[in-house]
């Protein structure tokens, strides 16, 4: 069965510092991988996705993520965090069959200190 | 292009009642899925519809049901509401393209059961 682990429940980063959010997945084949962000009271906004090809994917808001098959990881990075990045971040794995079913991690809440 | 639209955004129901939530997908998207988000269980897949047919179903009781119309709009229904059904219900739509299956979420419907 598919599963996603986000080992960090909370992370605090100083504004302007770099960020890395960890995500490990379990899936029998090559997965679809996604990162979503959720601000309080809002829905999920897609940051980026990995489907195939280049293992370093660029997303919106200056985020990027790297797919590492050998480590079953898809970590999210940003070189310089802004106060507006404070939110909850979810990693998800989806099936490649075209079925629209995502399995989500438990999320990492990012706090940005001044 | 309009995003995924969910109505109503907020609602309060009494235990034992039923509720219907509506979702309008992004124009051209034929797949619609539903997720429940709670603090305790996180984001969980409810079901997915494609061309008016349920393709996939999560592990929820039969009180949770859905349907999709010929214009791809979808509704989900929860009967005999329980306190534990209080949650954010998220609808997502997607379309398979050459760059993979990109899944977009709406802002959600906040359901409170009292």
Short mmCIF file of N, CA and C in Angstrom, two decimals, chain B residues 8-88:
data_model
loop_
_atom_site.label_atom_id
_atom_site.label_comp_id
_atom_site.label_asym_id
_atom_site.label_seq_id
_atom_site.Cartn_x
_atom_site.Cartn_y
_atom_site.Cartn_z
N UNK B 8 -21.65 24.64 -0.10
CA UNK B 8 -21.36 25.92 0.55
C UNK B 8 -19.97 25.91 1.18
N UNK B 9 -19.46 27.03 1.55
CA UNK B 9 -18.15 27.08 2.20
C UNK B 9 -18.23 26.68 3.67
N UNK B 10 -19.29 27.07 4.32
CA UNK B 10 -19.45 26.75 5.74
C UNK B 10 -20.88 26.32 6.00
N UNK B 11 -21.02 25.32 6.84
CA UNK B 11 -22.36 24.91 7.24
C UNK B 11 -22.32 24.20 8.58
N UNK B 12 -23.41 24.34 9.28
CA UNK B 12 -23.59 23.69 10.58
C UNK B 12 -24.83 22.82 10.50
N UNK B 13 -24.66 21.57 10.89
CA UNK B 13 -25.77 20.61 10.87
C UNK B 13 -25.89 19.96 12.24
N UNK B 14 -27.05 19.40 12.46
CA UNK B 14 -27.33 18.69 13.71
C UNK B 14 -27.12 17.20 13.51
N UNK B 15 -26.63 16.55 14.53
CA UNK B 15 -26.45 15.10 14.49
C UNK B 15 -27.71 14.41 14.01
N UNK B 16 -27.56 13.48 13.10
CA UNK B 16 -28.71 12.75 12.56
C UNK B 16 -29.22 13.31 11.24
N UNK B 17 -28.90 14.57 10.96
CA UNK B 17 -29.33 15.15 9.69
C UNK B 17 -28.45 14.64 8.56
N UNK B 18 -28.78 15.07 7.35
CA UNK B 18 -27.94 14.75 6.21
C UNK B 18 -27.47 16.06 5.58
N UNK B 19 -26.41 15.96 4.77
CA UNK B 19 -25.85 17.14 4.14
C UNK B 19 -25.41 16.79 2.72
N UNK B 20 -25.56 17.76 1.83
CA UNK B 20 -25.09 17.61 0.46
C UNK B 20 -24.13 18.75 0.15
N UNK B 21 -22.97 18.39 -0.35
CA UNK B 21 -21.94 19.36 -0.73
C UNK B 21 -21.76 19.30 -2.24
N UNK B 22 -21.48 20.46 -2.81
CA UNK B 22 -21.39 20.53 -4.27
C UNK B 22 -20.00 20.96 -4.72
N UNK B 23 -19.62 20.49 -5.89
CA UNK B 23 -18.30 20.79 -6.44
C UNK B 23 -18.41 20.98 -7.95
N UNK B 24 -17.88 22.10 -8.42
CA UNK B 24 -17.78 22.33 -9.86
C UNK B 24 -16.31 22.27 -10.24
N UNK B 25 -15.92 21.33 -11.08
CA UNK B 25 -14.50 21.17 -11.42
C UNK B 25 -14.04 22.25 -12.40
N UNK B 26 -12.76 22.27 -12.61
CA UNK B 26 -12.18 23.16 -13.62
C UNK B 26 -12.74 22.74 -14.98
N UNK B 27 -13.04 23.72 -15.80
CA UNK B 27 -13.61 23.43 -17.10
C UNK B 27 -12.73 22.46 -17.89
N UNK B 28 -13.35 21.42 -18.40
CA UNK B 28 -12.62 20.42 -19.18
C UNK B 28 -12.13 19.24 -18.37
N UNK B 29 -12.14 19.36 -17.06
CA UNK B 29 -11.73 18.24 -16.20
C UNK B 29 -12.90 17.28 -16.02
N UNK B 30 -12.63 16.00 -16.23
CA UNK B 30 -13.69 15.02 -16.12
C UNK B 30 -13.61 14.17 -14.86
N UNK B 31 -12.49 14.28 -14.17
CA UNK B 31 -12.32 13.50 -12.95
C UNK B 31 -12.49 14.41 -11.74
N UNK B 32 -13.32 13.96 -10.82
CA UNK B 32 -13.55 14.70 -9.58
C UNK B 32 -13.40 13.74 -8.42
N UNK B 33 -12.67 14.16 -7.41
CA UNK B 33 -12.53 13.33 -6.22
C UNK B 33 -12.79 14.17 -4.98
N UNK B 34 -13.05 13.47 -3.89
CA UNK B 34 -13.39 14.11 -2.62
C UNK B 34 -12.47 13.59 -1.53
N UNK B 35 -12.11 14.50 -0.63
CA UNK B 35 -11.26 14.16 0.51
C UNK B 35 -11.85 14.77 1.78
N UNK B 36 -11.62 14.07 2.87
CA UNK B 36 -12.01 14.59 4.18
C UNK B 36 -10.74 14.96 4.94
N UNK B 37 -10.74 16.13 5.55
CA UNK B 37 -9.59 16.54 6.35
C UNK B 37 -10.03 16.82 7.78
N UNK B 38 -9.45 16.10 8.72
CA UNK B 38 -9.70 16.31 10.15
C UNK B 38 -8.36 16.41 10.87
N UNK B 39 -8.34 17.06 12.04
CA UNK B 39 -7.08 17.15 12.79
C UNK B 39 -6.55 15.78 13.20
N UNK B 40 -7.44 14.86 13.48
CA UNK B 40 -6.99 13.56 13.96
C UNK B 40 -6.56 12.59 12.87
N UNK B 41 -7.27 12.59 11.77
CA UNK B 41 -7.01 11.62 10.70
C UNK B 41 -6.30 12.21 9.50
N UNK B 42 -6.16 13.51 9.46
CA UNK B 42 -5.50 14.14 8.32
C UNK B 42 -6.37 14.13 7.08
N UNK B 43 -5.72 14.06 5.94
CA UNK B 43 -6.40 14.07 4.65
C UNK B 43 -6.65 12.65 4.19
N UNK B 44 -7.91 12.32 3.99
CA UNK B 44 -8.26 10.96 3.59
C UNK B 44 -9.14 10.99 2.36
N UNK B 45 -8.85 10.08 1.45
CA UNK B 45 -9.57 9.96 0.20
C UNK B 45 -10.94 9.34 0.44
N UNK B 46 -11.97 10.00 -0.11
CA UNK B 46 -13.34 9.48 0.01
C UNK B 46 -13.74 8.67 -1.22
N UNK B 47 -13.75 9.32 -2.39
CA UNK B 47 -14.09 8.64 -3.64
C UNK B 47 -13.73 9.52 -4.82
N UNK B 48 -13.73 8.86 -5.99
CA UNK B 48 -13.41 9.56 -7.22
C UNK B 48 -14.42 9.18 -8.29
N UNK B 49 -14.81 10.17 -9.08
CA UNK B 49 -15.74 9.96 -10.18
C UNK B 49 -15.11 10.41 -11.48
N UNK B 50 -15.42 9.65 -12.51
CA UNK B 50 -14.97 9.99 -13.86
C UNK B 50 -16.09 9.63 -14.81
N UNK B 51 -16.50 10.58 -15.61
CA UNK B 51 -17.60 10.37 -16.56
C UNK B 51 -18.80 9.71 -15.89
N UNK B 52 -19.18 10.27 -14.76
CA UNK B 52 -20.39 9.89 -14.01
C UNK B 52 -20.29 8.52 -13.33
N UNK B 53 -19.11 7.92 -13.35
CA UNK B 53 -18.93 6.60 -12.75
C UNK B 53 -17.94 6.68 -11.60
N UNK B 54 -18.26 6.02 -10.50
CA UNK B 54 -17.32 5.98 -9.38
C UNK B 54 -16.21 5.00 -9.73
N UNK B 55 -14.97 5.50 -9.76
CA UNK B 55 -13.84 4.65 -10.15
C UNK B 55 -13.09 4.11 -8.95
N UNK B 56 -13.20 4.82 -7.85
CA UNK B 56 -12.36 4.47 -6.72
C UNK B 56 -13.06 4.93 -5.46
N UNK B 57 -12.91 4.18 -4.39
CA UNK B 57 -13.60 4.53 -3.15
C UNK B 57 -12.66 4.30 -1.99
N UNK B 58 -12.68 5.21 -1.04
CA UNK B 58 -11.87 5.06 0.15
C UNK B 58 -12.59 4.26 1.20
N UNK B 59 -11.98 4.18 2.36
CA UNK B 59 -12.50 3.35 3.43
C UNK B 59 -13.41 4.16 4.35
N UNK B 60 -14.57 4.49 3.87
CA UNK B 60 -15.56 5.24 4.63
C UNK B 60 -16.87 4.45 4.64
N UNK B 61 -17.67 4.66 5.67
CA UNK B 61 -18.95 3.93 5.73
C UNK B 61 -19.91 4.36 4.62
N UNK B 62 -20.92 3.54 4.42
CA UNK B 62 -21.89 3.78 3.36
C UNK B 62 -22.69 5.06 3.51
N UNK B 63 -22.60 5.69 4.68
CA UNK B 63 -23.30 6.97 4.88
C UNK B 63 -22.72 8.05 3.95
N UNK B 64 -21.52 7.82 3.49
CA UNK B 64 -20.87 8.76 2.58
C UNK B 64 -21.10 8.30 1.15
N UNK B 65 -21.68 9.15 0.36
CA UNK B 65 -21.94 8.78 -1.03
C UNK B 65 -21.72 9.99 -1.92
N UNK B 66 -21.66 9.74 -3.19
CA UNK B 66 -21.44 10.84 -4.11
C UNK B 66 -22.03 10.52 -5.46
N UNK B 67 -21.98 11.50 -6.31
CA UNK B 67 -22.39 11.29 -7.69
C UNK B 67 -21.77 12.37 -8.56
N UNK B 68 -21.78 12.10 -9.84
CA UNK B 68 -21.26 13.06 -10.78
C UNK B 68 -22.26 13.20 -11.92
N UNK B 69 -22.43 14.41 -12.36
CA UNK B 69 -23.39 14.70 -13.41
C UNK B 69 -22.70 14.76 -14.78
N UNK B 70 -23.50 14.84 -15.80
CA UNK B 70 -22.95 14.80 -17.16
C UNK B 70 -22.06 16.02 -17.47
N UNK B 71 -22.23 17.09 -16.71
CA UNK B 71 -21.36 18.26 -16.92
C UNK B 71 -20.14 18.22 -16.01
N UNK B 72 -19.89 17.07 -15.42
CA UNK B 72 -18.75 16.79 -14.53
C UNK B 72 -18.91 17.38 -13.12
N UNK B 73 -19.91 18.18 -12.90
CA UNK B 73 -20.15 18.65 -11.53
C UNK B 73 -20.44 17.46 -10.63
N UNK B 74 -20.06 17.60 -9.37
CA UNK B 74 -20.21 16.46 -8.46
C UNK B 74 -20.85 16.93 -7.16
N UNK B 75 -21.51 16.01 -6.52
CA UNK B 75 -22.05 16.22 -5.19
C UNK B 75 -21.64 15.06 -4.31
N UNK B 76 -21.46 15.37 -3.03
CA UNK B 76 -21.30 14.29 -2.07
C UNK B 76 -22.34 14.47 -0.98
N UNK B 77 -22.79 13.37 -0.45
CA UNK B 77 -23.84 13.38 0.54
C UNK B 77 -23.37 12.58 1.76
N UNK B 78 -23.68 13.10 2.91
CA UNK B 78 -23.44 12.35 4.14
C UNK B 78 -24.78 12.26 4.87
N UNK B 79 -25.21 11.05 5.11
CA UNK B 79 -26.49 10.86 5.80
C UNK B 79 -26.23 10.54 7.27
N UNK B 80 -27.25 10.71 8.06
CA UNK B 80 -27.20 10.40 9.49
C UNK B 80 -25.90 10.91 10.10
N UNK B 81 -25.74 12.20 10.07
CA UNK B 81 -24.49 12.83 10.50
C UNK B 81 -24.14 12.49 11.93
N UNK B 82 -22.83 12.29 12.13
CA UNK B 82 -22.29 12.05 13.46
C UNK B 82 -21.33 13.20 13.79
N UNK B 83 -21.07 13.36 15.07
CA UNK B 83 -20.18 14.44 15.49
C UNK B 83 -18.82 14.31 14.81
N UNK B 84 -18.37 13.09 14.61
CA UNK B 84 -17.07 12.85 14.01
C UNK B 84 -16.99 13.19 12.53
N UNK B 85 -18.12 13.52 11.94
CA UNK B 85 -18.12 13.93 10.53
C UNK B 85 -17.73 15.38 10.36
N UNK B 86 -17.60 16.09 11.46
CA UNK B 86 -17.15 17.48 11.39
C UNK B 86 -15.76 17.51 10.78
N UNK B 87 -15.62 18.25 9.69
CA UNK B 87 -14.37 18.21 8.94
C UNK B 87 -14.40 19.24 7.84
N UNK B 88 -13.24 19.39 7.22
CA UNK B 88 -13.15 20.15 5.96
C UNK B 88 -13.24 19.13 4.84
#
